[in-house]
């Protein structure tokens, strides 16, 4: 298996895992919508592999795009169409996908030239391909007026199906521009992941130092708590001794400056120690990013030589 095949396999696996995660997250237990989402994405990808040979990056970008579309669709339905009939919601979900597939099939010759070119469009052409998203955005914004109308389930179903029909028509009309946009996205992500691969070693070194910081200060917190008098921590509102597992957790949220509030330092010594860890954490981030950038530049210079 060549290097390009391994990269393609990695991209396919990552996309498949993401699609599965989204399907289990947005659907109920063994829901038909979950099944519909998996089938529609898989069928769309298979369709483009068949109609456009050599479209592997385009098909992967399409799968990711449809996964994002599925998330947006569920959010809009749950926020604006709370009483819509489930069968109507499922039919509405599939409409834009069918519109895009039909549009690309009818324009397959023009789109094939775009897909097999394997190059990102020039900036002006890329910008000309984006206005198709404006009517889709306007339709989505307009649906936020639905919850204030006190509509029946039947009327909400009509509105949702009508809105998705409009989106489906727009996608059908501009399918070639959407295809160009997806190809550009796929190629840009391919170049991005190539650069990320070069950061594996410095990123691993950074994570190692980050982990050492977490563990060392977790030990400090635990030792200070064990060998000092009086409570040092308030854990979920109760002053008590901290366990090592809890000290690791407290060290992580302190270093990340999240501060959930479930574990709070009470003694002056402990507050001073947390301040020291935060300062060390900020310095670690600054030096870590600096070293990663330096490493990247040095490797880039070596490749050019």
PDB file of C-alpha atoms in Angstrom:
ATOM      1  CA  UNK A   1       0.000   0.000   0.000  1.00  0.00           C
ATOM      2  CA  UNK A   2       1.474   3.320  -1.091  1.00  0.00           C
ATOM      3  CA  UNK A   3       1.680   6.489   0.974  1.00  0.00           C
ATOM      4  CA  UNK A   4      -1.235   8.107  -0.894  1.00  0.00           C
ATOM      5  CA  UNK A   5      -3.379   5.001  -0.332  1.00  0.00           C
ATOM      6  CA  UNK A   6      -2.622   5.049   3.394  1.00  0.00           C
ATOM      7  CA  UNK A   7      -3.578   8.729   3.590  1.00  0.00           C
ATOM      8  CA  UNK A   8      -6.793   8.031   1.703  1.00  0.00           C
ATOM      9  CA  UNK A   9      -7.608   5.109   4.011  1.00  0.00           C
ATOM     10  CA  UNK A  10      -6.981   7.291   7.058  1.00  0.00           C
ATOM     11  CA  UNK A  11      -9.262  10.005   5.697  1.00  0.00           C
ATOM     12  CA  UNK A  12     -12.000   7.468   4.915  1.00  0.00           C
ATOM     13  CA  UNK A  13     -11.780   5.915   8.393  1.00  0.00           C
ATOM     14  CA  UNK A  14     -11.847   9.315  10.103  1.00  0.00           C
ATOM     15  CA  UNK A  15     -14.855  10.360   8.029  1.00  0.00           C
ATOM     16  CA  UNK A  16     -16.657   7.085   8.732  1.00  0.00           C
ATOM     17  CA  UNK A  17     -16.071   7.380  12.474  1.00  0.00           C
ATOM     18  CA  UNK A  18     -17.349  10.968  12.482  1.00  0.00           C
ATOM     19  CA  UNK A  19     -20.477  10.016  10.526  1.00  0.00           C
ATOM     20  CA  UNK A  20     -21.195   7.123  12.912  1.00  0.00           C
ATOM     21  CA  UNK A  21     -20.720   9.349  15.950  1.00  0.00           C
ATOM     22  CA  UNK A  22     -23.082  11.984  14.566  1.00  0.00           C
ATOM     23  CA  UNK A  23     -25.699   9.384  13.624  1.00  0.00           C
ATOM     24  CA  UNK A  24     -25.720   7.929  17.146  1.00  0.00           C
ATOM     25  CA  UNK A  25     -25.749  11.400  18.703  1.00  0.00           C
ATOM     26  CA  UNK A  26     -28.594  12.933  16.691  1.00  0.00           C
ATOM     27  CA  UNK A  27     -30.859   9.876  16.521  1.00  0.00           C
ATOM     28  CA  UNK A  28     -32.871   8.098  19.173  1.00  0.00           C
ATOM     29  CA  UNK A  29     -32.239   4.442  19.944  1.00  0.00           C
ATOM     30  CA  UNK A  30     -32.569   2.523  16.680  1.00  0.00           C
ATOM     31  CA  UNK A  31     -34.380   5.505  15.107  1.00  0.00           C
ATOM     32  CA  UNK A  32     -35.244   5.546  11.439  1.00  0.00           C
ATOM     33  CA  UNK A  33     -33.576   8.946  11.052  1.00  0.00           C
ATOM     34  CA  UNK A  34     -30.273   7.468  12.223  1.00  0.00           C
ATOM     35  CA  UNK A  35     -30.615   4.729   9.601  1.00  0.00           C
ATOM     36  CA  UNK A  36     -31.695   7.283   6.974  1.00  0.00           C
ATOM     37  CA  UNK A  37     -28.677   9.477   7.652  1.00  0.00           C
ATOM     38  CA  UNK A  38     -26.199   6.599   7.341  1.00  0.00           C
ATOM     39  CA  UNK A  39     -27.827   5.300   4.153  1.00  0.00           C
ATOM     40  CA  UNK A  40     -28.109   8.730   2.489  1.00  0.00           C
ATOM     41  CA  UNK A  41     -24.467   9.647   3.171  1.00  0.00           C
ATOM     42  CA  UNK A  42     -23.196   6.219   2.108  1.00  0.00           C
ATOM     43  CA  UNK A  43     -25.339   6.232  -1.032  1.00  0.00           C
ATOM     44  CA  UNK A  44     -24.197   9.754  -1.957  1.00  0.00           C
ATOM     45  CA  UNK A  45     -20.529   8.848  -1.592  1.00  0.00           C
ATOM     46  CA  UNK A  46     -21.021   5.639  -3.598  1.00  0.00           C
ATOM     47  CA  UNK A  47     -22.876   7.620  -6.259  1.00  0.00           C
ATOM     48  CA  UNK A  48     -19.988  10.054  -6.711  1.00  0.00           C
ATOM     49  CA  UNK A  49     -17.374   7.324  -6.734  1.00  0.00           C
ATOM     50  CA  UNK A  50     -19.362   5.709  -9.548  1.00  0.00           C
ATOM     51  CA  UNK A  51     -20.277   8.769 -11.616  1.00  0.00           C
ATOM     52  CA  UNK A  52     -16.961  10.578 -11.140  1.00  0.00           C
ATOM     53  CA  UNK A  53     -14.064   8.086 -11.166  1.00  0.00           C
ATOM     54  CA  UNK A  54     -11.012   9.478  -9.425  1.00  0.00           C
ATOM     55  CA  UNK A  55     -13.140  11.688  -7.181  1.00  0.00           C
ATOM     56  CA  UNK A  56     -11.880  10.316  -3.870  1.00  0.00           C
ATOM     57  CA  UNK A  57     -11.149  13.684  -2.243  1.00  0.00           C
ATOM     58  CA  UNK A  58     -14.396  15.108  -3.558  1.00  0.00           C
ATOM     59  CA  UNK A  59     -16.390  12.160  -2.179  1.00  0.00           C
ATOM     60  CA  UNK A  60     -14.740  12.423   1.243  1.00  0.00           C
ATOM     61  CA  UNK A  61     -15.442  16.163   1.347  1.00  0.00           C
ATOM     62  CA  UNK A  62     -19.049  15.400   0.381  1.00  0.00           C
ATOM     63  CA  UNK A  63     -19.404  12.875   3.225  1.00  0.00           C
ATOM     64  CA  UNK A  64     -18.112  15.406   5.743  1.00  0.00           C
ATOM     65  CA  UNK A  65     -20.348  18.118   4.267  1.00  0.00           C
ATOM     66  CA  UNK A  66     -23.425  15.886   4.573  1.00  0.00           C
ATOM     67  CA  UNK A  67     -22.505  15.041   8.168  1.00  0.00           C
ATOM     68  CA  UNK A  68     -22.361  18.763   8.991  1.00  0.00           C
ATOM     69  CA  UNK A  69     -25.659  19.276   7.133  1.00  0.00           C
ATOM     70  CA  UNK A  70     -27.242  16.541   9.262  1.00  0.00           C
ATOM     71  CA  UNK A  71     -26.187  18.306  12.469  1.00  0.00           C
ATOM     72  CA  UNK A  72     -27.520  21.665  11.253  1.00  0.00           C
ATOM     73  CA  UNK A  73     -30.802  20.095  10.152  1.00  0.00           C
ATOM     74  CA  UNK A  74     -31.375  18.458  13.544  1.00  0.00           C
ATOM     75  CA  UNK A  75     -30.575  21.704  15.382  1.00  0.00           C
ATOM     76  CA  UNK A  76     -33.012  23.707  13.244  1.00  0.00           C
ATOM     77  CA  UNK A  77     -35.790  21.140  13.597  1.00  0.00           C
ATOM     78  CA  UNK A  78     -35.380  20.831  17.367  1.00  0.00           C
ATOM     79  CA  UNK A  79     -35.249  24.619  17.777  1.00  0.00           C
ATOM     80  CA  UNK A  80     -37.922  25.792  15.323  1.00  0.00           C
ATOM     81  CA  UNK A  81     -40.162  22.830  14.449  1.00  0.00           C
ATOM     82  CA  UNK A  82     -40.800  21.122  17.773  1.00  0.00           C
ATOM     83  CA  UNK A  83     -44.163  19.580  16.819  1.00  0.00           C
ATOM     84  CA  UNK A  84     -43.408  18.582  13.238  1.00  0.00           C
ATOM     85  CA  UNK A  85     -44.388  15.082  12.224  1.00  0.00           C
ATOM     86  CA  UNK A  86     -41.402  12.731  12.211  1.00  0.00           C
ATOM     87  CA  UNK A  87     -42.111  11.309   8.756  1.00  0.00           C
ATOM     88  CA  UNK A  88     -42.219  14.837   7.319  1.00  0.00           C
ATOM     89  CA  UNK A  89     -38.928  15.724   9.017  1.00  0.00           C
ATOM     90  CA  UNK A  90     -37.292  12.631   7.544  1.00  0.00           C
ATOM     91  CA  UNK A  91     -38.610  13.399   4.056  1.00  0.00           C
ATOM     92  CA  UNK A  92     -37.501  17.029   4.404  1.00  0.00           C
ATOM     93  CA  UNK A  93     -33.996  15.908   5.388  1.00  0.00           C
ATOM     94  CA  UNK A  94     -33.529  13.872   2.236  1.00  0.00           C
ATOM     95  CA  UNK A  95     -34.825  16.531  -0.217  1.00  0.00           C
ATOM     96  CA  UNK A  96     -31.627  18.668  -0.564  1.00  0.00           C
ATOM     97  CA  UNK A  97     -29.500  15.536  -0.899  1.00  0.00           C
ATOM     98  CA  UNK A  98     -31.674  14.257  -3.722  1.00  0.00           C
ATOM     99  CA  UNK A  99     -31.660  17.704  -5.332  1.00  0.00           C
ATOM    100  CA  UNK A 100     -27.873  17.857  -5.264  1.00  0.00           C
ATOM    101  CA  UNK A 101     -27.444  14.336  -6.620  1.00  0.00           C
ATOM    102  CA  UNK A 102     -29.932  14.972  -9.443  1.00  0.00           C
ATOM    103  CA  UNK A 103     -28.288  18.293 -10.325  1.00  0.00           C
ATOM    104  CA  UNK A 104     -24.800  16.820 -10.413  1.00  0.00           C
ATOM    105  CA  UNK A 105     -25.975  13.887 -12.510  1.00  0.00           C
ATOM    106  CA  UNK A 106     -27.549  16.164 -15.107  1.00  0.00           C
ATOM    107  CA  UNK A 107     -24.398  18.330 -15.167  1.00  0.00           C
ATOM    108  CA  UNK A 108     -21.982  15.426 -14.808  1.00  0.00           C
ATOM    109  CA  UNK A 109     -19.850  16.318 -17.823  1.00  0.00           C
ATOM    110  CA  UNK A 110     -19.096  19.833 -16.570  1.00  0.00           C
ATOM    111  CA  UNK A 111     -18.605  18.641 -13.009  1.00  0.00           C
ATOM    112  CA  UNK A 112     -16.328  15.797 -14.110  1.00  0.00           C
ATOM    113  CA  UNK A 113     -13.885  18.367 -15.492  1.00  0.00           C
ATOM    114  CA  UNK A 114     -13.894  20.112 -12.105  1.00  0.00           C
ATOM    115  CA  UNK A 115     -13.529  16.931 -10.085  1.00  0.00           C
ATOM    116  CA  UNK A 116     -10.675  15.366 -12.048  1.00  0.00           C
ATOM    117  CA  UNK A 117      -8.701  18.640 -12.234  1.00  0.00           C
ATOM    118  CA  UNK A 118      -7.426  18.146  -8.658  1.00  0.00           C
ATOM    119  CA  UNK A 119      -6.540  21.797  -8.205  1.00  0.00           C
ATOM    120  CA  UNK A 120      -8.024  24.542  -6.083  1.00  0.00           C
ATOM    121  CA  UNK A 121      -9.850  27.295  -7.969  1.00  0.00           C
ATOM    122  CA  UNK A 122      -8.411  30.745  -8.241  1.00  0.00           C
ATOM    123  CA  UNK A 123      -9.563  33.220  -5.608  1.00  0.00           C
ATOM    124  CA  UNK A 124     -11.996  35.117  -7.841  1.00  0.00           C
ATOM    125  CA  UNK A 125     -13.622  31.911  -9.095  1.00  0.00           C
ATOM    126  CA  UNK A 126     -13.780  30.559  -5.562  1.00  0.00           C
ATOM    127  CA  UNK A 127     -15.605  33.678  -4.366  1.00  0.00           C
ATOM    128  CA  UNK A 128     -18.027  33.508  -7.282  1.00  0.00           C
ATOM    129  CA  UNK A 129     -18.941  29.989  -6.225  1.00  0.00           C
ATOM    130  CA  UNK A 130     -19.996  31.006  -2.698  1.00  0.00           C
ATOM    131  CA  UNK A 131     -23.131  33.194  -3.270  1.00  0.00           C
ATOM    132  CA  UNK A 132     -25.212  30.004  -3.582  1.00  0.00           C
ATOM    133  CA  UNK A 133     -24.990  29.736   0.224  1.00  0.00           C
ATOM    134  CA  UNK A 134     -26.774  33.088   0.776  1.00  0.00           C
ATOM    135  CA  UNK A 135     -30.347  31.937  -0.053  1.00  0.00           C
ATOM    136  CA  UNK A 136     -29.806  28.836   2.077  1.00  0.00           C
ATOM    137  CA  UNK A 137     -28.745  31.050   4.970  1.00  0.00           C
ATOM    138  CA  UNK A 138     -31.766  33.330   4.516  1.00  0.00           C
ATOM    139  CA  UNK A 139     -34.163  30.373   4.551  1.00  0.00           C
ATOM    140  CA  UNK A 140     -32.540  29.070   7.722  1.00  0.00           C
ATOM    141  CA  UNK A 141     -32.786  32.455   9.443  1.00  0.00           C
ATOM    142  CA  UNK A 142     -36.429  32.822   8.428  1.00  0.00           C
ATOM    143  CA  UNK A 143     -37.337  29.585  10.204  1.00  0.00           C
ATOM    144  CA  UNK A 144     -36.541  31.168  13.586  1.00  0.00           C
ATOM    145  CA  UNK A 145     -39.804  33.098  13.246  1.00  0.00           C
ATOM    146  CA  UNK A 146     -41.777  29.825  13.365  1.00  0.00           C
ATOM    147  CA  UNK A 147     -41.733  29.192  17.173  1.00  0.00           C
ATOM    148  CA  UNK A 148     -43.510  32.506  17.873  1.00  0.00           C
ATOM    149  CA  UNK A 149     -46.468  31.717  15.615  1.00  0.00           C
ATOM    150  CA  UNK A 150     -48.076  28.973  17.750  1.00  0.00           C
ATOM    151  CA  UNK A 151     -48.655  26.791  14.701  1.00  0.00           C
ATOM    152  CA  UNK A 152     -50.165  23.343  14.689  1.00  0.00           C
ATOM    153  CA  UNK A 153     -48.092  20.249  13.908  1.00  0.00           C
ATOM    154  CA  UNK A 154     -49.611  20.087  10.429  1.00  0.00           C
ATOM    155  CA  UNK A 155     -48.737  23.691   9.608  1.00  0.00           C
ATOM    156  CA  UNK A 156     -45.201  23.266  10.978  1.00  0.00           C
ATOM    157  CA  UNK A 157     -44.823  20.185   8.797  1.00  0.00           C
ATOM    158  CA  UNK A 158     -45.928  22.157   5.730  1.00  0.00           C
ATOM    159  CA  UNK A 159     -43.490  24.968   6.533  1.00  0.00           C
ATOM    160  CA  UNK A 160     -40.554  22.653   7.123  1.00  0.00           C
ATOM    161  CA  UNK A 161     -41.183  20.673   3.957  1.00  0.00           C
ATOM    162  CA  UNK A 162     -41.638  23.897   1.974  1.00  0.00           C
ATOM    163  CA  UNK A 163     -38.415  25.414   3.337  1.00  0.00           C
ATOM    164  CA  UNK A 164     -36.419  22.273   2.544  1.00  0.00           C
ATOM    165  CA  UNK A 165     -38.019  22.135  -0.921  1.00  0.00           C
ATOM    166  CA  UNK A 166     -36.752  25.679  -1.585  1.00  0.00           C
ATOM    167  CA  UNK A 167     -33.287  24.685  -0.357  1.00  0.00           C
ATOM    168  CA  UNK A 168     -33.427  21.570  -2.524  1.00  0.00           C
ATOM    169  CA  UNK A 169     -34.273  23.657  -5.613  1.00  0.00           C
ATOM    170  CA  UNK A 170     -31.411  26.091  -4.910  1.00  0.00           C
ATOM    171  CA  UNK A 171     -28.940  23.232  -4.417  1.00  0.00           C
ATOM    172  CA  UNK A 172     -30.167  21.614  -7.633  1.00  0.00           C
ATOM    173  CA  UNK A 173     -29.733  24.877  -9.565  1.00  0.00           C
ATOM    174  CA  UNK A 174     -26.186  25.546  -8.313  1.00  0.00           C
ATOM    175  CA  UNK A 175     -24.994  21.944  -8.018  1.00  0.00           C
ATOM    176  CA  UNK A 176     -21.906  22.592 -10.167  1.00  0.00           C
ATOM    177  CA  UNK A 177     -20.828  25.476  -7.899  1.00  0.00           C
ATOM    178  CA  UNK A 178     -21.413  23.343  -4.816  1.00  0.00           C
ATOM    179  CA  UNK A 179     -19.341  20.577  -6.414  1.00  0.00           C
ATOM    180  CA  UNK A 180     -16.481  23.017  -7.065  1.00  0.00           C
ATOM    181  CA  UNK A 181     -16.685  24.239  -3.481  1.00  0.00           C
ATOM    182  CA  UNK A 182     -16.553  20.659  -2.141  1.00  0.00           C
ATOM    183  CA  UNK A 183     -13.558  19.838  -4.309  1.00  0.00           C
ATOM    184  CA  UNK A 184     -11.712  22.925  -3.081  1.00  0.00           C
ATOM    185  CA  UNK A 185     -12.540  21.963   0.499  1.00  0.00           C
ATOM    186  CA  UNK A 186     -11.254  18.432   0.004  1.00  0.00           C
ATOM    187  CA  UNK A 187      -7.983  19.593  -1.543  1.00  0.00           C
ATOM    188  CA  UNK A 188      -7.403  22.220   1.149  1.00  0.00           C
ATOM    189  CA  UNK A 189      -7.983  19.648   3.899  1.00  0.00           C
ATOM    190  CA  UNK A 190      -5.615  17.233   2.171  1.00  0.00           C
ATOM    191  CA  UNK A 191      -2.869  19.876   2.187  1.00  0.00           C
ATOM    192  CA  UNK A 192      -3.704  20.734   5.818  1.00  0.00           C
ATOM    193  CA  UNK A 193      -3.344  17.135   7.016  1.00  0.00           C
ATOM    194  CA  UNK A 194      -0.054  16.787   5.151  1.00  0.00           C
ATOM    195  CA  UNK A 195       1.285  19.722   7.163  1.00  0.00           C
ATOM    196  CA  UNK A 196      -0.165  18.319  10.385  1.00  0.00           C
ATOM    197  CA  UNK A 197       1.723  15.053   9.862  1.00  0.00           C
ATOM    198  CA  UNK A 198       4.991  16.978   9.963  1.00  0.00           C
ATOM    199  CA  UNK A 199       4.055  18.246  13.433  1.00  0.00           C
ATOM    200  CA  UNK A 200       3.711  14.782  15.000  1.00  0.00           C
ATOM    201  CA  UNK A 201       7.080  14.765  16.780  1.00  0.00           C
ATOM    202  CA  UNK A 202       6.987  18.311  18.261  1.00  0.00           C
ATOM    203  CA  UNK A 203       3.318  17.882  19.188  1.00  0.00           C
ATOM    204  CA  UNK A 204       4.102  14.648  21.031  1.00  0.00           C
ATOM    205  CA  UNK A 205       6.957  16.379  22.863  1.00  0.00           C
ATOM    206  CA  UNK A 206       4.618  19.226  23.838  1.00  0.00           C
ATOM    207  CA  UNK A 207       1.976  16.801  25.152  1.00  0.00           C
ATOM    208  CA  UNK A 208       4.686  15.010  27.132  1.00  0.00           C
ATOM    209  CA  UNK A 209       5.805  18.212  28.880  1.00  0.00           C
ATOM    210  CA  UNK A 210       2.178  19.194  29.421  1.00  0.00           C
ATOM    211  CA  UNK A 211       1.494  15.816  31.065  1.00  0.00           C
ATOM    212  CA  UNK A 212       4.540  16.169  33.297  1.00  0.00           C
ATOM    213  CA  UNK A 213       3.284  19.568  34.441  1.00  0.00           C
ATOM    214  CA  UNK A 214      -0.126  18.088  35.278  1.00  0.00           C
ATOM    215  CA  UNK A 215       1.310  15.112  37.175  1.00  0.00           C
ATOM    216  CA  UNK A 216       3.953  17.059  39.122  1.00  0.00           C
ATOM    217  CA  UNK A 217       1.518  19.683  40.380  1.00  0.00           C
ATOM    218  CA  UNK A 218      -1.076  16.998  41.137  1.00  0.00           C
ATOM    219  CA  UNK A 219       1.525  15.420  43.401  1.00  0.00           C
ATOM    220  CA  UNK A 220       2.227  18.805  45.001  1.00  0.00           C
ATOM    221  CA  UNK A 221      -1.491  19.290  45.714  1.00  0.00           C
ATOM    222  CA  UNK A 222      -1.862  15.824  47.202  1.00  0.00           C
ATOM    223  CA  UNK A 223       1.286  16.099  49.338  1.00  0.00           C
ATOM    224  CA  UNK A 224       0.367  19.561  50.592  1.00  0.00           C
ATOM    225  CA  UNK A 225      -3.079  18.312  51.534  1.00  0.00           C
ATOM    226  CA  UNK A 226      -1.746  15.240  53.309  1.00  0.00           C
ATOM    227  CA  UNK A 227       0.926  16.939  55.430  1.00  0.00           C
ATOM    228  CA  UNK A 228      -0.733  20.212  56.351  1.00  0.00           C
ATOM    229  CA  UNK A 229      -3.270  20.980  59.059  1.00  0.00           C
ATOM    230  CA  UNK A 230      -6.727  22.193  58.242  1.00  0.00           C
ATOM    231  CA  UNK A 231      -8.712  21.865  55.018  1.00  0.00           C
ATOM    232  CA  UNK A 232      -7.094  22.909  51.760  1.00  0.00           C
ATOM    233  CA  UNK A 233      -9.881  22.019  49.341  1.00  0.00           C
ATOM    234  CA  UNK A 234     -13.621  22.495  49.147  1.00  0.00           C
ATOM    235  CA  UNK A 235     -14.910  19.653  46.960  1.00  0.00           C
ATOM    236  CA  UNK A 236     -18.489  20.102  45.787  1.00  0.00           C
ATOM    237  CA  UNK A 237     -19.051  22.483  48.695  1.00  0.00           C
ATOM    238  CA  UNK A 238     -17.572  20.165  51.344  1.00  0.00           C
ATOM    239  CA  UNK A 239     -14.185  20.830  53.011  1.00  0.00           C
ATOM    240  CA  UNK A 240     -12.291  17.525  52.981  1.00  0.00           C
ATOM    241  CA  UNK A 241      -9.081  15.843  51.904  1.00  0.00           C
ATOM    242  CA  UNK A 242      -8.484  15.376  48.214  1.00  0.00           C
ATOM    243  CA  UNK A 243      -7.756  12.029  46.549  1.00  0.00           C
ATOM    244  CA  UNK A 244      -4.965  11.634  44.010  1.00  0.00           C
ATOM    245  CA  UNK A 245      -7.514  11.129  41.228  1.00  0.00           C
ATOM    246  CA  UNK A 246      -9.202  14.393  42.227  1.00  0.00           C
ATOM    247  CA  UNK A 247      -5.839  16.161  42.443  1.00  0.00           C
ATOM    248  CA  UNK A 248      -5.057  15.085  38.858  1.00  0.00           C
ATOM    249  CA  UNK A 249      -8.391  16.440  37.737  1.00  0.00           C
ATOM    250  CA  UNK A 250      -7.840  19.694  39.671  1.00  0.00           C
ATOM    251  CA  UNK A 251      -4.373  20.029  38.150  1.00  0.00           C
ATOM    252  CA  UNK A 252      -5.779  19.669  34.613  1.00  0.00           C
ATOM    253  CA  UNK A 253      -8.551  22.256  35.051  1.00  0.00           C
ATOM    254  CA  UNK A 254      -6.119  24.633  36.791  1.00  0.00           C
ATOM    255  CA  UNK A 255      -3.557  24.347  34.002  1.00  0.00           C
ATOM    256  CA  UNK A 256      -6.265  24.906  31.393  1.00  0.00           C
ATOM    257  CA  UNK A 257      -7.689  27.830  33.463  1.00  0.00           C
ATOM    258  CA  UNK A 258     -11.206  26.388  33.090  1.00  0.00           C
ATOM    259  CA  UNK A 259     -12.304  26.645  36.710  1.00  0.00           C
ATOM    260  CA  UNK A 260     -15.524  24.596  36.889  1.00  0.00           C
ATOM    261  CA  UNK A 261     -15.926  25.406  40.569  1.00  0.00           C
ATOM    262  CA  UNK A 262     -16.474  21.837  41.771  1.00  0.00           C
ATOM    263  CA  UNK A 263     -13.029  21.814  43.450  1.00  0.00           C
ATOM    264  CA  UNK A 264     -11.938  25.097  45.056  1.00  0.00           C
ATOM    265  CA  UNK A 265      -8.648  25.914  46.879  1.00  0.00           C
ATOM    266  CA  UNK A 266      -9.264  27.198  50.413  1.00  0.00           C
ATOM    267  CA  UNK A 267      -5.843  27.722  52.015  1.00  0.00           C
ATOM    268  CA  UNK A 268      -3.431  30.525  51.147  1.00  0.00           C
ATOM    269  CA  UNK A 269      -0.588  28.107  50.401  1.00  0.00           C
ATOM    270  CA  UNK A 270      -2.728  26.152  47.971  1.00  0.00           C
ATOM    271  CA  UNK A 271      -3.888  29.285  46.176  1.00  0.00           C
ATOM    272  CA  UNK A 272      -0.268  30.371  45.774  1.00  0.00           C
ATOM    273  CA  UNK A 273       0.614  26.949  44.367  1.00  0.00           C
ATOM    274  CA  UNK A 274      -2.220  27.100  41.822  1.00  0.00           C
ATOM    275  CA  UNK A 275      -1.028  30.558  40.740  1.00  0.00           C
ATOM    276  CA  UNK A 276       2.452  29.127  40.149  1.00  0.00           C
ATOM    277  CA  UNK A 277       1.020  26.307  38.027  1.00  0.00           C
ATOM    278  CA  UNK A 278      -0.996  28.743  35.917  1.00  0.00           C
ATOM    279  CA  UNK A 279       2.113  30.856  35.249  1.00  0.00           C
ATOM    280  CA  UNK A 280       4.098  27.731  34.321  1.00  0.00           C
ATOM    281  CA  UNK A 281       1.239  26.601  32.095  1.00  0.00           C
ATOM    282  CA  UNK A 282       1.135  29.893  30.172  1.00  0.00           C
ATOM    283  CA  UNK A 283       4.916  29.811  29.699  1.00  0.00           C
ATOM    284  CA  UNK A 284       4.688  26.196  28.548  1.00  0.00           C
ATOM    285  CA  UNK A 285       2.113  27.141  25.925  1.00  0.00           C
ATOM    286  CA  UNK A 286       4.194  30.079  24.670  1.00  0.00           C
ATOM    287  CA  UNK A 287       7.455  28.134  24.467  1.00  0.00           C
ATOM    288  CA  UNK A 288       5.700  25.054  23.124  1.00  0.00           C
ATOM    289  CA  UNK A 289       4.102  26.886  20.217  1.00  0.00           C
ATOM    290  CA  UNK A 290       7.375  28.678  19.535  1.00  0.00           C
ATOM    291  CA  UNK A 291       9.310  25.402  19.373  1.00  0.00           C
ATOM    292  CA  UNK A 292       6.690  23.759  17.151  1.00  0.00           C
ATOM    293  CA  UNK A 293       6.868  26.665  14.688  1.00  0.00           C
ATOM    294  CA  UNK A 294      10.686  26.598  14.733  1.00  0.00           C
ATOM    295  CA  UNK A 295      10.730  22.851  14.129  1.00  0.00           C
ATOM    296  CA  UNK A 296       8.308  23.230  11.228  1.00  0.00           C
ATOM    297  CA  UNK A 297      10.421  25.944   9.596  1.00  0.00           C
ATOM    298  CA  UNK A 298      13.611  23.899  10.009  1.00  0.00           C
ATOM    299  CA  UNK A 299      12.047  20.800   8.457  1.00  0.00           C
ATOM    300  CA  UNK A 300      10.686  22.916   5.598  1.00  0.00           C
ATOM    301  CA  UNK A 301      14.144  24.369   4.944  1.00  0.00           C
ATOM    302  CA  UNK A 302      15.676  20.859   4.972  1.00  0.00           C
ATOM    303  CA  UNK A 303      13.192  19.640   2.368  1.00  0.00           C
ATOM    304  CA  UNK A 304      13.943  22.617   0.107  1.00  0.00           C
ATOM    305  CA  UNK A 305      17.695  21.915   0.334  1.00  0.00           C
TER     306      UNK A 305
END
